[in-house]
mmCIF file of C-alpha atoms in Angstrom:
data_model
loop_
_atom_site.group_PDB
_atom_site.id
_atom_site.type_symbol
_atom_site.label_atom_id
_atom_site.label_comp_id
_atom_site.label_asym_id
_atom_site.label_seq_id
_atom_site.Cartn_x
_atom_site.Cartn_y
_atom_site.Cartn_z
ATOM 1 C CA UNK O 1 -74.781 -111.157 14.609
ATOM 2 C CA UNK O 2 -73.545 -112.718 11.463
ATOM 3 C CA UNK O 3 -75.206 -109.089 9.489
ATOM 4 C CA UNK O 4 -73.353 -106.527 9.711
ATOM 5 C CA UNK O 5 -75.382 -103.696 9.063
ATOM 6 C CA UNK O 6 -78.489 -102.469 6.657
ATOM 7 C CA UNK O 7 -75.884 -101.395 3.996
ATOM 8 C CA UNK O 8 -75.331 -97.428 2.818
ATOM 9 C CA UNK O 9 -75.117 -95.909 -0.534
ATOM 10 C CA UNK O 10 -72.065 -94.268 -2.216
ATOM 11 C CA UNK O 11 -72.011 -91.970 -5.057
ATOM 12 C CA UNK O 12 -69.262 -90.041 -6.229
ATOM 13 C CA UNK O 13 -68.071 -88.401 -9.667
ATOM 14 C CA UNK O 14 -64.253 -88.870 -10.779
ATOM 15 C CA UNK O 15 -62.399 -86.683 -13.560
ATOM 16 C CA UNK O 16 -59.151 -87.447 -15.468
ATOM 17 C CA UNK O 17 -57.333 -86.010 -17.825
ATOM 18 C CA UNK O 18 -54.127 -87.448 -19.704
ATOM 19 C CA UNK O 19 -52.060 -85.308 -22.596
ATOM 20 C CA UNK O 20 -48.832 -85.732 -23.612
ATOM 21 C CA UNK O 21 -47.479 -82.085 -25.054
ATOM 22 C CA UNK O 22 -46.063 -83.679 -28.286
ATOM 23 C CA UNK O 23 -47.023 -80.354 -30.144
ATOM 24 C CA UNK O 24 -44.225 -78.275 -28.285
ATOM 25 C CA UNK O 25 -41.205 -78.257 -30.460
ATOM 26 C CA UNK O 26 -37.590 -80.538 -29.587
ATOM 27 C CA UNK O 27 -37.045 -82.487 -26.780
ATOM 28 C CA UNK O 28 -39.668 -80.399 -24.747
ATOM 29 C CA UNK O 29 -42.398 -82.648 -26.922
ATOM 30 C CA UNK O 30 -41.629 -85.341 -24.426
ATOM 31 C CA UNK O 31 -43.507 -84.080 -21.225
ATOM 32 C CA UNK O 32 -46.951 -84.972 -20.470
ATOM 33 C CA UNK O 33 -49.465 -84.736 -17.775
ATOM 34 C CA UNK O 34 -51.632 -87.224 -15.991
ATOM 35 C CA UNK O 35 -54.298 -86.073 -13.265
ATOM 36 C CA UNK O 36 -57.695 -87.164 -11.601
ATOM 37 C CA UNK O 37 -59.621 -86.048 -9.171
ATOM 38 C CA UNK O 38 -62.363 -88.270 -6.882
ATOM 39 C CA UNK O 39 -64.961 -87.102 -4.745
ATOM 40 C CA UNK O 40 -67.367 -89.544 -3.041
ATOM 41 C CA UNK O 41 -70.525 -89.666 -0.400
ATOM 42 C CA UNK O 42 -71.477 -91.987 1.698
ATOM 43 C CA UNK O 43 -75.466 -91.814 2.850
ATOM 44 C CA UNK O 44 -77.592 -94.010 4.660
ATOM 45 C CA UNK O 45 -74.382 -95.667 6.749
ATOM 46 C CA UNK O 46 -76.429 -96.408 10.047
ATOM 47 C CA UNK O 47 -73.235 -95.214 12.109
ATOM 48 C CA UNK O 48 -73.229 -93.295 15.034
ATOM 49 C CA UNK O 49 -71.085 -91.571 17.545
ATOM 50 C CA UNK O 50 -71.554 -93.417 21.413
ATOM 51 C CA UNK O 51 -70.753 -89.986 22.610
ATOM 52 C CA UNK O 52 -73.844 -87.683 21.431
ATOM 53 C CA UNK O 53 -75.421 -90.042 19.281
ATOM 54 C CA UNK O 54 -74.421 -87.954 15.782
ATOM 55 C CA UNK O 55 -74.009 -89.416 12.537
ATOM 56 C CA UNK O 56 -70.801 -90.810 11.524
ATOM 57 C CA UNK O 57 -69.557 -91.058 8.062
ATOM 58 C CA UNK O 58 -68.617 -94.440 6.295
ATOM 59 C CA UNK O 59 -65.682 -96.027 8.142
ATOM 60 C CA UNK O 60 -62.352 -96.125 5.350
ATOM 61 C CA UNK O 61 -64.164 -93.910 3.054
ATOM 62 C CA UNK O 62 -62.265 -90.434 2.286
ATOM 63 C CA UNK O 63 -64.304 -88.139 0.423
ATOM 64 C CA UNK O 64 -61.949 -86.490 -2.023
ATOM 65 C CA UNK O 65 -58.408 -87.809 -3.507
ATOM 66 C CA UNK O 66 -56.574 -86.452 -6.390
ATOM 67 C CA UNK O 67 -53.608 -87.110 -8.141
ATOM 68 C CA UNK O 68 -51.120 -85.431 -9.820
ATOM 69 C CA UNK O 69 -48.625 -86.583 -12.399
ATOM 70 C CA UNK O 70 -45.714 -84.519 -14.232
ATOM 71 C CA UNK O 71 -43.725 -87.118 -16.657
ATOM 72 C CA UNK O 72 -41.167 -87.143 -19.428
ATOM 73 C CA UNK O 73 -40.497 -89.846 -21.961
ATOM 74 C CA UNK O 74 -37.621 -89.537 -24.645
ATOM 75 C CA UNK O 75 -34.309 -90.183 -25.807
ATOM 76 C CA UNK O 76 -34.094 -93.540 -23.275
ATOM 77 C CA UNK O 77 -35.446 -91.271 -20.693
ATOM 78 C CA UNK O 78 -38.616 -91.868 -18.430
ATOM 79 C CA UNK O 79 -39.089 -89.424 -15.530
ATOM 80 C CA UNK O 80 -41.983 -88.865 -13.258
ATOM 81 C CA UNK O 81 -43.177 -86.938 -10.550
ATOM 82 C CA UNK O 82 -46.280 -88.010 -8.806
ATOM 83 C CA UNK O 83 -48.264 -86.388 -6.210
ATOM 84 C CA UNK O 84 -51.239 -88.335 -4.297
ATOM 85 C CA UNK O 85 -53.386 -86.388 -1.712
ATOM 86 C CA UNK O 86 -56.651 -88.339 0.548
ATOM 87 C CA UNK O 87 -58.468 -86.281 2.285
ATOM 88 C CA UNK O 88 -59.720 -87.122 6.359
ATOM 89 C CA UNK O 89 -61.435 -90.554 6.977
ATOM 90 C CA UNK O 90 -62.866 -92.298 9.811
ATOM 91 C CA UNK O 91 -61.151 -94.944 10.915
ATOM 92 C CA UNK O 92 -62.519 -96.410 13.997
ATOM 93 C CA UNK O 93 -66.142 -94.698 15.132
ATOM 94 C CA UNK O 94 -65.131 -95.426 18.893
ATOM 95 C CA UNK O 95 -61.773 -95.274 20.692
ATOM 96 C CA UNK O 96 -61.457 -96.781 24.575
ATOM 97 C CA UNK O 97 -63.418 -93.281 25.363
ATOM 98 C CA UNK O 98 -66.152 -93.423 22.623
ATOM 99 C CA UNK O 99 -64.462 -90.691 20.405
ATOM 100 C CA UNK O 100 -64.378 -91.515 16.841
ATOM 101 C CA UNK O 101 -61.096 -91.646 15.483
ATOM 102 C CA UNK O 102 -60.047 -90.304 12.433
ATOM 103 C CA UNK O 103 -57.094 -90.444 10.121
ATOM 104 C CA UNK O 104 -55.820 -87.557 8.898
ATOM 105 C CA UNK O 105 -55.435 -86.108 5.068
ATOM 106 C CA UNK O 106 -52.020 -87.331 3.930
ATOM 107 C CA UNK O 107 -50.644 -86.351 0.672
ATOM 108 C CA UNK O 108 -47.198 -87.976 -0.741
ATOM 109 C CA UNK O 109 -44.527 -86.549 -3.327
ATOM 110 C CA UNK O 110 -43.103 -89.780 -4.818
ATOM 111 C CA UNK O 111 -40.556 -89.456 -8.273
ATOM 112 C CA UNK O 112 -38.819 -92.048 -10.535
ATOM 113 C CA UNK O 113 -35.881 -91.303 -12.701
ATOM 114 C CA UNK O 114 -34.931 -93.971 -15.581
ATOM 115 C CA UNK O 115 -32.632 -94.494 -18.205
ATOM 116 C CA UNK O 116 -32.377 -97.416 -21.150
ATOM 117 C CA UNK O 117 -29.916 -96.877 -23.691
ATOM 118 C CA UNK O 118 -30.048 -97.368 -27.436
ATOM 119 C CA UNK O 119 -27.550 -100.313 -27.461
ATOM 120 C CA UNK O 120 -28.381 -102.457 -24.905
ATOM 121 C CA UNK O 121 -32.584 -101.579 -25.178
ATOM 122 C CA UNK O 122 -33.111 -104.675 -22.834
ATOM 123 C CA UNK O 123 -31.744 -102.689 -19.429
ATOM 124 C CA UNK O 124 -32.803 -100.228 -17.802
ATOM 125 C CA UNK O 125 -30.817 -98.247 -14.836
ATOM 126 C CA UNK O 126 -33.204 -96.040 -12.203
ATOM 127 C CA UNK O 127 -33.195 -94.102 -9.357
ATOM 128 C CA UNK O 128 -36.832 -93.675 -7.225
ATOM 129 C CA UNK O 129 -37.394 -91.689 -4.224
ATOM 130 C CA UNK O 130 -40.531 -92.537 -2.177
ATOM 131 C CA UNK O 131 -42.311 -90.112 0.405
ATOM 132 C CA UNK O 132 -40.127 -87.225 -0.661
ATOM 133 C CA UNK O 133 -42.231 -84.428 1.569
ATOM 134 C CA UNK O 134 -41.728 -87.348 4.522
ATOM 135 C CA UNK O 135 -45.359 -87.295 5.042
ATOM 136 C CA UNK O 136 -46.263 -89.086 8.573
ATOM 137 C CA UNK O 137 -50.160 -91.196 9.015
ATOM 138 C CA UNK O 138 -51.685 -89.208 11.859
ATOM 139 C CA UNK O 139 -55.046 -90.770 13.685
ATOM 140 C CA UNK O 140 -56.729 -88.430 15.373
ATOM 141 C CA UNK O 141 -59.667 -89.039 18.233
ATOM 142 C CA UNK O 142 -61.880 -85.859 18.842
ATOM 143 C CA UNK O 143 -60.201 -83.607 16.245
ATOM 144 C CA UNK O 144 -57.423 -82.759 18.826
ATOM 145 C CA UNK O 145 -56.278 -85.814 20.223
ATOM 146 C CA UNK O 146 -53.459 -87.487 18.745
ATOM 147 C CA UNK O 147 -54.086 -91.714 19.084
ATOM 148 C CA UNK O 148 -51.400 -92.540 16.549
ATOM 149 C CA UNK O 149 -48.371 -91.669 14.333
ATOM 150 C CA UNK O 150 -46.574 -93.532 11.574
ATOM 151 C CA UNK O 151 -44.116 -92.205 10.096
ATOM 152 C CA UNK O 152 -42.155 -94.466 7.445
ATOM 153 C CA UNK O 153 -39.715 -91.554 6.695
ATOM 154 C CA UNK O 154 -38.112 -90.948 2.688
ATOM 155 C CA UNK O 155 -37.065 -94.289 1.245
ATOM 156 C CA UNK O 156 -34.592 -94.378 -1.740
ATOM 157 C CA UNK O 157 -34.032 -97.174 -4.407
ATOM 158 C CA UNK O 158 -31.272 -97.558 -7.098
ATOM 159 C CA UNK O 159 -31.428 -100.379 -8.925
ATOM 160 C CA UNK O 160 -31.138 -101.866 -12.729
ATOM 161 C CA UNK O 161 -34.100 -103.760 -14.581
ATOM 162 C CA UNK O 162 -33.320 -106.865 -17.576
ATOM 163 C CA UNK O 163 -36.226 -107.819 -19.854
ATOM 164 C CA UNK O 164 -35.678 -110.701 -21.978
#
């Protein structure tokens, strides 16, 4: 059919917080912090497992995410460390043998490193590192059964930025 279901609700509450700590004294006034935090429900989804008819939660929707953000702007230099968790989702609610199959939480360390100098305030030189914990994607089918892996491994860029 063209419908593709009665529809479910979502509700959810999401924090964040950003501060810069300009109060501490030197160059230490240049760090800051950025972090939120996301958790969401899904009711009335009309889903259910094909093995023992239980109810399944909203396909692609992970229930809690946060992330996590150390930075440090000054003197031509921008750092930042970011961390980005996402808790278990389902993925597929039936696999070949009517499991549901779930992805796993993944969480990822990525961090940038930049410079621009005072005389030439157009360029900018940096050096990013992406996936730094070499987190893999893991589906799972039953809670035990491994259906998938990607891993995409650490990747590393070096490069130089001109703004005109």
């Amino acid at each position: 059919t063209y419908i593709n279901g009665e529809g479910a609700t979502i509700n959810g509450l999401e924090a964040t917080a950003k501060t810069a700590f300009s109060f501490l004294p030197g160059w230490l006034s240049g760090f800051g912090i950025d972090a939120n935090y996301t958790h969401q429900i899904a009711s009335h989804v009309g889903l259910y497992s094909a093995l023992d008819g239980s109810p399944l939660p909203f396909p692609g929707l992970y229930s809690d995410s946060y992330n996590l953000t150390l930075w440090y702007q000054k003197y031509g230099i921008s750092t930042r460390l970011a961390y980005n968790y996402r808790s278990r989702y389902l993925s597929v609610a039936n696999d070949s043998y009517g499991e549901p199959i779930y992805h796993d939480p993944t969480g990822y360390l990525d961090g940038r490193l930049a410079y621009t100098s005072p005389s030439l305030k157009n360029v900018t030189y940096f050096v990013e590192g992406k996936n730094l914990t070499k987190q893999a994607e893991r589906y799972t089918a039953g809670g035990v059964r491994l259906t998938e892996t990607g891993y995409f491994g650490r990747r590393f860029f070096v490069g130089v930025t001109y703004k005109y």
